[in-house]
Amino acid sequence: MPQKSELVRTRITPASKTRFEAAAAAHGLSPSEFLRQVIETVSGDAEVPDQRPNKARREGKVTVRLGQETRQALEAEARGQGVPVSTWAAKLLTARMRSAPQPVTVERKPIQWGFRQLRGMATNLNQIATVMNRGVFTGDTYAPAKGELQALRLDVQALRGELAEYAGGRFTFQTGEGTSDG
C-alpha cells in the first residue's frame, strides 16, 4: 500500500526560485524531485515526535456487547452528559477502577472553577485576618469582628464540603451504587 504524500509549500523570491530550478536541472531532476531529495537529506536522521494528536493516551480497546435495554440506557445517560456513548462508557469504567469520579468536560470545568473560587475566598479571608491581627485596616471605618470572620470561614468550609460531595455523587451515579435493582 503506497504511503500518503503531504504537500510542502513555501514562498521564495523569484531569483531564489530561478536558482533552485537551475540547480535541479543541473542534477537532471525536476524541481519537485530535487526538493524531495533535499528534504530527505536534511531531515534523514531527525527524531520524529509521536504523531498522535489525541490528548488522551488510550493504550487499549475493550469491546462489549450489551442488551438493547442496557445500550439504550447508556445512550440516554451519554446524551444527558453531552458526550458520545464510548466516552461515557470509558468514564464509567475508569471511575469504577480508580474509585474516583471522572466527570466529563462539561462538568469538570465548573467543578474545578468552583474549587478555585473557594480557594480564592479562603485566601482573601486569611488576608483579612492578617490585617486584623496587625490592627491595620485601611479605607472604610468598618472592620469585621472576629466572630464574623470565623462565620465566613465556616461558610467557605461548608461550601467546599458540598462541592466535594457533589463530585463524590458523580462517582456514585457513575458506578450505580445509589440505585436499587428491585
mmCIF file with all atom_site columns, C-alpha atoms in Angstrom:
data_model
loop_
_atom_site.group_PDB
_atom_site.id
_atom_site.type_symbol
_atom_site.label_atom_id
_atom_site.label_alt_id
_atom_site.label_comp_id
_atom_site.label_asym_id
_atom_site.label_entity_id
_atom_site.label_seq_id
_atom_site.pdbx_PDB_ins_code
_atom_site.Cartn_x
_atom_site.Cartn_y
_atom_site.Cartn_z
_atom_site.occupancy
_atom_site.B_iso_or_equiv
_atom_site.pdbx_formal_charge
_atom_site.auth_seq_id
_atom_site.auth_comp_id
_atom_site.auth_asym_id
_atom_site.auth_atom_id
_atom_site.pdbx_PDB_model_num
ATOM 1   C CA . MET A 1 1   ? 0.000   0.000  0.000   1.00 0.00 ? 1   MET A CA 1
ATOM 2   C CA . PRO A 1 2   ? 1.587   3.328  -1.024  1.00 0.00 ? 2   PRO A CA 1
ATOM 3   C CA . GLN A 1 3   ? 2.240   5.916  1.652   1.00 0.00 ? 3   GLN A CA 1
ATOM 4   C CA . LYS A 1 4   ? 0.179   9.054  1.675   1.00 0.00 ? 4   LYS A CA 1
ATOM 5   C CA . SER A 1 5   ? 2.061   12.085 0.457   1.00 0.00 ? 5   SER A CA 1
ATOM 6   C CA . GLU A 1 6   ? 2.000   15.523 2.017   1.00 0.00 ? 6   GLU A CA 1
ATOM 7   C CA . LEU A 1 7   ? 2.369   18.876 0.322   1.00 0.00 ? 7   LEU A CA 1
ATOM 8   C CA . VAL A 1 8   ? 5.162   21.232 1.418   1.00 0.00 ? 8   VAL A CA 1
ATOM 9   C CA . ARG A 1 9   ? 4.793   24.853 0.352   1.00 0.00 ? 9   ARG A CA 1
ATOM 10  C CA . THR A 1 10  ? 6.910   27.919 0.868   1.00 0.00 ? 10  THR A CA 1
ATOM 11  C CA . ARG A 1 11  ? 7.256   31.387 -0.600  1.00 0.00 ? 11  ARG A CA 1
ATOM 12  C CA . ILE A 1 12  ? 10.592  32.420 -2.031  1.00 0.00 ? 12  ILE A CA 1
ATOM 13  C CA . THR A 1 13  ? 11.794  35.294 -4.184  1.00 0.00 ? 13  THR A CA 1
ATOM 14  C CA . PRO A 1 14  ? 11.691  34.904 -7.966  1.00 0.00 ? 14  PRO A CA 1
ATOM 15  C CA . ALA A 1 15  ? 15.518  34.930 -8.029  1.00 0.00 ? 15  ALA A CA 1
ATOM 16  C CA . SER A 1 16  ? 15.688  32.088 -5.493  1.00 0.00 ? 16  SER A CA 1
ATOM 17  C CA . LYS A 1 17  ? 13.182  30.094 -7.498  1.00 0.00 ? 17  LYS A CA 1
ATOM 18  C CA . THR A 1 18  ? 15.209  30.523 -10.679 1.00 0.00 ? 18  THR A CA 1
ATOM 19  C CA . ARG A 1 19  ? 18.425  29.427 -8.919  1.00 0.00 ? 19  ARG A CA 1
ATOM 20  C CA . PHE A 1 20  ? 16.631  26.416 -7.362  1.00 0.00 ? 20  PHE A CA 1
ATOM 21  C CA . GLU A 1 21  ? 15.216  25.300 -10.732 1.00 0.00 ? 21  GLU A CA 1
ATOM 22  C CA . ALA A 1 22  ? 18.702  25.670 -12.281 1.00 0.00 ? 22  ALA A CA 1
ATOM 23  C CA . ALA A 1 23  ? 20.240  23.550 -9.503  1.00 0.00 ? 23  ALA A CA 1
ATOM 24  C CA . ALA A 1 24  ? 17.573  20.870 -10.031 1.00 0.00 ? 24  ALA A CA 1
ATOM 25  C CA . ALA A 1 25  ? 18.161  20.853 -13.782 1.00 0.00 ? 25  ALA A CA 1
ATOM 26  C CA . ALA A 1 26  ? 21.932  20.580 -13.225 1.00 0.00 ? 26  ALA A CA 1
ATOM 27  C CA . HIS A 1 27  ? 21.236  17.336 -11.323 1.00 0.00 ? 27  HIS A CA 1
ATOM 28  C CA . GLY A 1 28  ? 18.862  16.133 -14.035 1.00 0.00 ? 28  GLY A CA 1
ATOM 29  C CA . LEU A 1 29  ? 15.809  16.303 -11.729 1.00 0.00 ? 29  LEU A CA 1
ATOM 30  C CA . SER A 1 30  ? 12.532  18.140 -11.677 1.00 0.00 ? 30  SER A CA 1
ATOM 31  C CA . PRO A 1 31  ? 12.262  20.863 -9.006  1.00 0.00 ? 31  PRO A CA 1
ATOM 32  C CA . SER A 1 32  ? 9.777   18.662 -7.124  1.00 0.00 ? 32  SER A CA 1
ATOM 33  C CA . GLU A 1 33  ? 12.044  15.589 -7.100  1.00 0.00 ? 33  GLU A CA 1
ATOM 34  C CA . PHE A 1 34  ? 15.081  17.710 -6.234  1.00 0.00 ? 34  PHE A CA 1
ATOM 35  C CA . LEU A 1 35  ? 13.228  19.247 -3.277  1.00 0.00 ? 35  LEU A CA 1
ATOM 36  C CA . ARG A 1 36  ? 12.184  15.771 -2.079  1.00 0.00 ? 36  ARG A CA 1
ATOM 37  C CA . GLN A 1 37  ? 15.820  14.660 -2.102  1.00 0.00 ? 37  GLN A CA 1
ATOM 38  C CA . VAL A 1 38  ? 16.966  17.812 -0.305  1.00 0.00 ? 38  VAL A CA 1
ATOM 39  C CA . ILE A 1 39  ? 14.333  17.309 2.399   1.00 0.00 ? 39  ILE A CA 1
ATOM 40  C CA . GLU A 1 40  ? 15.277  13.629 2.836   1.00 0.00 ? 40  GLU A CA 1
ATOM 41  C CA . THR A 1 41  ? 18.985  14.509 3.026   1.00 0.00 ? 41  THR A CA 1
ATOM 42  C CA . VAL A 1 42  ? 18.458  17.274 5.576   1.00 0.00 ? 42  VAL A CA 1
ATOM 43  C CA . SER A 1 43  ? 15.874  15.522 7.749   1.00 0.00 ? 43  SER A CA 1
ATOM 44  C CA . GLY A 1 44  ? 17.016  11.904 7.382   1.00 0.00 ? 44  GLY A CA 1
ATOM 45  C CA . ASP A 1 45  ? 18.281  11.402 10.968  1.00 0.00 ? 45  ASP A CA 1
ATOM 46  C CA . ALA A 1 46  ? 15.897  13.793 12.714  1.00 0.00 ? 46  ALA A CA 1
ATOM 47  C CA . GLU A 1 47  ? 13.948  12.354 15.636  1.00 0.00 ? 47  GLU A CA 1
ATOM 48  C CA . VAL A 1 48  ? 10.234  12.261 14.891  1.00 0.00 ? 48  VAL A CA 1
ATOM 49  C CA . PRO A 1 49  ? 7.925   13.015 17.847  1.00 0.00 ? 49  PRO A CA 1
ATOM 50  C CA . ASP A 1 50  ? 4.815   10.944 18.484  1.00 0.00 ? 50  ASP A CA 1
ATOM 51  C CA . GLN A 1 51  ? 2.315   11.991 15.819  1.00 0.00 ? 51  GLN A CA 1
ATOM 52  C CA . ARG A 1 52  ? -0.845  11.163 17.789  1.00 0.00 ? 52  ARG A CA 1
ATOM 53  C CA . PRO A 1 53  ? -2.753  14.425 18.227  1.00 0.00 ? 53  PRO A CA 1
ATOM 54  C CA . ASN A 1 54  ? -5.169  12.879 20.737  1.00 0.00 ? 54  ASN A CA 1
ATOM 55  C CA . LYS A 1 55  ? -4.590  14.178 24.274  1.00 0.00 ? 55  LYS A CA 1
ATOM 56  C CA . ALA A 1 56  ? -5.877  11.030 25.910  1.00 0.00 ? 56  ALA A CA 1
ATOM 57  C CA . ARG A 1 57  ? -3.422  8.148  25.901  1.00 0.00 ? 57  ARG A CA 1
ATOM 58  C CA . ARG A 1 58  ? -5.613  5.186  25.426  1.00 0.00 ? 58  ARG A CA 1
ATOM 59  C CA . GLU A 1 59  ? -3.494  2.101  25.406  1.00 0.00 ? 59  GLU A CA 1
ATOM 60  C CA . GLY A 1 60  ? -6.131  -0.483 24.652  1.00 0.00 ? 60  GLY A CA 1
ATOM 61  C CA . LYS A 1 61  ? -9.613  -1.106 23.472  1.00 0.00 ? 61  LYS A CA 1
ATOM 62  C CA . VAL A 1 62  ? -12.426 -3.099 25.054  1.00 0.00 ? 62  VAL A CA 1
ATOM 63  C CA . THR A 1 63  ? -15.457 -4.190 23.068  1.00 0.00 ? 63  THR A CA 1
ATOM 64  C CA . VAL A 1 64  ? -18.590 -5.347 24.846  1.00 0.00 ? 64  VAL A CA 1
ATOM 65  C CA . ARG A 1 65  ? -21.972 -6.500 23.665  1.00 0.00 ? 65  ARG A CA 1
ATOM 66  C CA . LEU A 1 66  ? -24.926 -5.101 25.569  1.00 0.00 ? 66  LEU A CA 1
ATOM 67  C CA . GLY A 1 67  ? -28.572 -5.920 25.595  1.00 0.00 ? 67  GLY A CA 1
ATOM 68  C CA . GLN A 1 68  ? -30.794 -3.427 23.815  1.00 0.00 ? 68  GLN A CA 1
ATOM 69  C CA . GLU A 1 69  ? -32.260 -2.083 27.062  1.00 0.00 ? 69  GLU A CA 1
ATOM 70  C CA . THR A 1 70  ? -28.831 -1.551 28.627  1.00 0.00 ? 70  THR A CA 1
ATOM 71  C CA . ARG A 1 71  ? -27.474 0.038  25.461  1.00 0.00 ? 71  ARG A CA 1
ATOM 72  C CA . GLN A 1 72  ? -30.423 2.449  25.307  1.00 0.00 ? 72  GLN A CA 1
ATOM 73  C CA . ALA A 1 73  ? -29.962 3.401  28.965  1.00 0.00 ? 73  ALA A CA 1
ATOM 74  C CA . LEU A 1 74  ? -26.237 4.017  28.352  1.00 0.00 ? 74  LEU A CA 1
ATOM 75  C CA . GLU A 1 75  ? -27.034 6.119  25.278  1.00 0.00 ? 75  GLU A CA 1
ATOM 76  C CA . ALA A 1 76  ? -29.569 8.157  27.252  1.00 0.00 ? 76  ALA A CA 1
ATOM 77  C CA . GLU A 1 77  ? -27.024 8.843  30.011  1.00 0.00 ? 77  GLU A CA 1
ATOM 78  C CA . ALA A 1 78  ? -24.396 9.823  27.438  1.00 0.00 ? 78  ALA A CA 1
ATOM 79  C CA . ARG A 1 79  ? -26.849 12.205 25.740  1.00 0.00 ? 79  ARG A CA 1
ATOM 80  C CA . GLY A 1 80  ? -27.631 13.715 29.133  1.00 0.00 ? 80  GLY A CA 1
ATOM 81  C CA . GLN A 1 81  ? -23.899 14.286 29.677  1.00 0.00 ? 81  GLN A CA 1
ATOM 82  C CA . GLY A 1 82  ? -23.440 15.658 26.158  1.00 0.00 ? 82  GLY A CA 1
ATOM 83  C CA . VAL A 1 83  ? -20.775 13.125 25.162  1.00 0.00 ? 83  VAL A CA 1
ATOM 84  C CA . PRO A 1 84  ? -20.541 10.102 22.840  1.00 0.00 ? 84  PRO A CA 1
ATOM 85  C CA . VAL A 1 85  ? -21.521 6.695  24.251  1.00 0.00 ? 85  VAL A CA 1
ATOM 86  C CA . SER A 1 86  ? -17.930 5.447  24.067  1.00 0.00 ? 86  SER A CA 1
ATOM 87  C CA . THR A 1 87  ? -16.648 8.414  26.090  1.00 0.00 ? 87  THR A CA 1
ATOM 88  C CA . TRP A 1 88  ? -19.339 7.953  28.728  1.00 0.00 ? 88  TRP A CA 1
ATOM 89  C CA . ALA A 1 89  ? -18.644 4.201  28.964  1.00 0.00 ? 89  ALA A CA 1
ATOM 90  C CA . ALA A 1 90  ? -14.921 4.945  29.367  1.00 0.00 ? 90  ALA A CA 1
ATOM 91  C CA . LYS A 1 91  ? -15.682 7.470  32.151  1.00 0.00 ? 91  LYS A CA 1
ATOM 92  C CA . LEU A 1 92  ? -17.887 4.946  33.958  1.00 0.00 ? 92  LEU A CA 1
ATOM 93  C CA . LEU A 1 93  ? -15.301 2.191  33.793  1.00 0.00 ? 93  LEU A CA 1
ATOM 94  C CA . THR A 1 94  ? -12.433 4.499  34.748  1.00 0.00 ? 94  THR A CA 1
ATOM 95  C CA . ALA A 1 95  ? -14.423 5.846  37.717  1.00 0.00 ? 95  ALA A CA 1
ATOM 96  C CA . ARG A 1 96  ? -15.112 2.303  38.896  1.00 0.00 ? 96  ARG A CA 1
ATOM 97  C CA . MET A 1 97  ? -11.494 1.172  38.516  1.00 0.00 ? 97  MET A CA 1
ATOM 98  C CA . ARG A 1 98  ? -9.986  4.277  40.139  1.00 0.00 ? 98  ARG A CA 1
ATOM 99  C CA . SER A 1 99  ? -12.692 4.587  42.789  1.00 0.00 ? 99  SER A CA 1
ATOM 100 C CA . ALA A 1 100 ? -12.907 8.275  41.944  1.00 0.00 ? 100 ALA A CA 1
ATOM 101 C CA . PRO A 1 101 ? -15.332 10.417 39.936  1.00 0.00 ? 101 PRO A CA 1
ATOM 102 C CA . GLN A 1 102 ? -14.413 11.005 36.313  1.00 0.00 ? 102 GLN A CA 1
ATOM 103 C CA . PRO A 1 103 ? -16.528 13.996 35.319  1.00 0.00 ? 103 PRO A CA 1
ATOM 104 C CA . VAL A 1 104 ? -16.948 14.737 31.647  1.00 0.00 ? 104 VAL A CA 1
ATOM 105 C CA . THR A 1 105 ? -15.542 18.012 30.306  1.00 0.00 ? 105 THR A CA 1
ATOM 106 C CA . VAL A 1 106 ? -18.895 19.769 30.654  1.00 0.00 ? 106 VAL A CA 1
ATOM 107 C CA . GLU A 1 107 ? -18.869 19.014 34.413  1.00 0.00 ? 107 GLU A CA 1
ATOM 108 C CA . ARG A 1 108 ? -15.126 19.063 35.088  1.00 0.00 ? 108 ARG A CA 1
ATOM 109 C CA . LYS A 1 109 ? -14.604 22.748 34.259  1.00 0.00 ? 109 LYS A CA 1
ATOM 110 C CA . PRO A 1 110 ? -17.373 24.059 36.571  1.00 0.00 ? 110 PRO A CA 1
ATOM 111 C CA . ILE A 1 111 ? -16.201 21.773 39.408  1.00 0.00 ? 111 ILE A CA 1
ATOM 112 C CA . GLN A 1 112 ? -12.608 22.981 39.017  1.00 0.00 ? 112 GLN A CA 1
ATOM 113 C CA . TRP A 1 113 ? -13.833 26.585 38.752  1.00 0.00 ? 113 TRP A CA 1
ATOM 114 C CA . GLY A 1 114 ? -15.828 26.150 41.986  1.00 0.00 ? 114 GLY A CA 1
ATOM 115 C CA . PHE A 1 115 ? -12.825 24.798 43.902  1.00 0.00 ? 115 PHE A CA 1
ATOM 116 C CA . ARG A 1 116 ? -10.658 27.611 42.502  1.00 0.00 ? 116 ARG A CA 1
ATOM 117 C CA . GLN A 1 117 ? -13.207 30.227 43.661  1.00 0.00 ? 117 GLN A CA 1
ATOM 118 C CA . LEU A 1 118 ? -13.384 28.695 47.137  1.00 0.00 ? 118 LEU A CA 1
ATOM 119 C CA . ARG A 1 119 ? -9.577  28.657 47.347  1.00 0.00 ? 119 ARG A CA 1
ATOM 120 C CA . GLY A 1 120 ? -9.584  32.372 46.437  1.00 0.00 ? 120 GLY A CA 1
ATOM 121 C CA . MET A 1 121 ? -12.202 33.100 49.091  1.00 0.00 ? 121 MET A CA 1
ATOM 122 C CA . ALA A 1 122 ? -10.140 31.289 51.729  1.00 0.00 ? 122 ALA A CA 1
ATOM 123 C CA . THR A 1 123 ? -7.048  33.268 50.690  1.00 0.00 ? 123 THR A CA 1
ATOM 124 C CA . ASN A 1 124 ? -8.981  36.538 50.989  1.00 0.00 ? 124 ASN A CA 1
ATOM 125 C CA . LEU A 1 125 ? -10.209 35.577 54.463  1.00 0.00 ? 125 LEU A CA 1
ATOM 126 C CA . ASN A 1 126 ? -6.627  34.823 55.534  1.00 0.00 ? 126 ASN A CA 1
ATOM 127 C CA . GLN A 1 127 ? -5.511  38.213 54.235  1.00 0.00 ? 127 GLN A CA 1
ATOM 128 C CA . ILE A 1 128 ? -8.316  39.940 56.160  1.00 0.00 ? 128 ILE A CA 1
ATOM 129 C CA . ALA A 1 129 ? -7.334  38.050 59.333  1.00 0.00 ? 129 ALA A CA 1
ATOM 130 C CA . THR A 1 130 ? -3.698  39.081 58.876  1.00 0.00 ? 130 THR A CA 1
ATOM 131 C CA . VAL A 1 131 ? -4.670  42.736 58.553  1.00 0.00 ? 131 VAL A CA 1
ATOM 132 C CA . MET A 1 132 ? -6.949  42.421 61.602  1.00 0.00 ? 132 MET A CA 1
ATOM 133 C CA . ASN A 1 133 ? -4.110  40.910 63.659  1.00 0.00 ? 133 ASN A CA 1
ATOM 134 C CA . ARG A 1 134 ? -1.848  43.815 62.758  1.00 0.00 ? 134 ARG A CA 1
ATOM 135 C CA . GLY A 1 135 ? -4.546  46.289 63.730  1.00 0.00 ? 135 GLY A CA 1
ATOM 136 C CA . VAL A 1 136 ? -4.256  47.994 60.370  1.00 0.00 ? 136 VAL A CA 1
ATOM 137 C CA . PHE A 1 137 ? -7.498  48.396 58.453  1.00 0.00 ? 137 PHE A CA 1
ATOM 138 C CA . THR A 1 138 ? -7.475  50.965 55.685  1.00 0.00 ? 138 THR A CA 1
ATOM 139 C CA . GLY A 1 139 ? -10.342 52.508 53.824  1.00 0.00 ? 139 GLY A CA 1
ATOM 140 C CA . ASP A 1 140 ? -13.823 52.294 55.304  1.00 0.00 ? 140 ASP A CA 1
ATOM 141 C CA . THR A 1 141 ? -14.278 52.530 59.062  1.00 0.00 ? 141 THR A CA 1
ATOM 142 C CA . TYR A 1 142 ? -15.903 49.085 59.129  1.00 0.00 ? 142 TYR A CA 1
ATOM 143 C CA . ALA A 1 143 ? -13.706 46.275 60.350  1.00 0.00 ? 143 ALA A CA 1
ATOM 144 C CA . PRO A 1 144 ? -15.188 42.785 60.582  1.00 0.00 ? 144 PRO A CA 1
ATOM 145 C CA . ALA A 1 145 ? -15.369 41.251 64.018  1.00 0.00 ? 145 ALA A CA 1
ATOM 146 C CA . LYS A 1 146 ? -13.504 38.035 64.775  1.00 0.00 ? 146 LYS A CA 1
ATOM 147 C CA . GLY A 1 147 ? -16.834 36.181 65.018  1.00 0.00 ? 147 GLY A CA 1
ATOM 148 C CA . GLU A 1 148 ? -17.903 37.418 61.583  1.00 0.00 ? 148 GLU A CA 1
ATOM 149 C CA . LEU A 1 149 ? -14.626 36.278 60.066  1.00 0.00 ? 149 LEU A CA 1
ATOM 150 C CA . GLN A 1 150 ? -14.959 32.864 61.703  1.00 0.00 ? 150 GLN A CA 1
ATOM 151 C CA . ALA A 1 151 ? -18.517 32.541 60.356  1.00 0.00 ? 151 ALA A CA 1
ATOM 152 C CA . LEU A 1 152 ? -17.251 33.313 56.848  1.00 0.00 ? 152 LEU A CA 1
ATOM 153 C CA . ARG A 1 153 ? -14.526 30.665 57.216  1.00 0.00 ? 153 ARG A CA 1
ATOM 154 C CA . LEU A 1 154 ? -17.110 28.098 58.271  1.00 0.00 ? 154 LEU A CA 1
ATOM 155 C CA . ASP A 1 155 ? -19.295 29.046 55.291  1.00 0.00 ? 155 ASP A CA 1
ATOM 156 C CA . VAL A 1 156 ? -16.381 28.563 52.873  1.00 0.00 ? 156 VAL A CA 1
ATOM 157 C CA . GLN A 1 157 ? -15.580 25.242 54.537  1.00 0.00 ? 157 GLN A CA 1
ATOM 158 C CA . ALA A 1 158 ? -19.218 24.132 54.180  1.00 0.00 ? 158 ALA A CA 1
ATOM 159 C CA . LEU A 1 159 ? -19.277 25.146 50.515  1.00 0.00 ? 159 LEU A CA 1
ATOM 160 C CA . ARG A 1 160 ? -16.082 23.186 49.892  1.00 0.00 ? 160 ARG A CA 1
ATOM 161 C CA . GLY A 1 161 ? -17.682 20.158 51.540  1.00 0.00 ? 161 GLY A CA 1
ATOM 162 C CA . GLU A 1 162 ? -20.831 20.498 49.414  1.00 0.00 ? 162 GLU A CA 1
ATOM 163 C CA . LEU A 1 163 ? -18.797 20.756 46.227  1.00 0.00 ? 163 LEU A CA 1
ATOM 164 C CA . ALA A 1 164 ? -16.748 17.703 47.194  1.00 0.00 ? 164 ALA A CA 1
ATOM 165 C CA . GLU A 1 165 ? -19.998 15.863 47.982  1.00 0.00 ? 165 GLU A CA 1
ATOM 166 C CA . TYR A 1 166 ? -21.335 16.786 44.537  1.00 0.00 ? 166 TYR A CA 1
ATOM 167 C CA . ALA A 1 167 ? -18.182 15.447 42.866  1.00 0.00 ? 167 ALA A CA 1
ATOM 168 C CA . GLY A 1 168 ? -18.453 12.309 45.012  1.00 0.00 ? 168 GLY A CA 1
ATOM 169 C CA . GLY A 1 169 ? -22.085 11.970 43.973  1.00 0.00 ? 169 GLY A CA 1
ATOM 170 C CA . ARG A 1 170 ? -20.910 11.833 40.372  1.00 0.00 ? 170 ARG A CA 1
ATOM 171 C CA . PHE A 1 171 ? -18.937 8.722  41.325  1.00 0.00 ? 171 PHE A CA 1
ATOM 172 C CA . THR A 1 172 ? -21.988 7.151  42.977  1.00 0.00 ? 172 THR A CA 1
ATOM 173 C CA . PHE A 1 173 ? -24.016 7.926  39.866  1.00 0.00 ? 173 PHE A CA 1
ATOM 174 C CA . GLN A 1 174 ? -21.333 6.583  37.530  1.00 0.00 ? 174 GLN A CA 1
ATOM 175 C CA . THR A 1 175 ? -20.900 3.316  39.408  1.00 0.00 ? 175 THR A CA 1
ATOM 176 C CA . GLY A 1 176 ? -24.615 2.864  40.033  1.00 0.00 ? 176 GLY A CA 1
ATOM 177 C CA . GLU A 1 177 ? -24.102 2.374  43.778  1.00 0.00 ? 177 GLU A CA 1
ATOM 178 C CA . GLY A 1 178 ? -27.015 4.660  44.597  1.00 0.00 ? 178 GLY A CA 1
ATOM 179 C CA . THR A 1 179 ? -29.562 2.717  42.540  1.00 0.00 ? 179 THR A CA 1
ATOM 180 C CA . SER A 1 180 ? -31.553 -0.295 43.623  1.00 0.00 ? 180 SER A CA 1
ATOM 181 C CA . ASP A 1 181 ? -32.154 -3.197 41.263  1.00 0.00 ? 181 ASP A CA 1
ATOM 182 C CA . GLY A 1 182 ? -35.544 -4.138 42.675  1.00 0.00 ? 182 GLY A CA 1
#
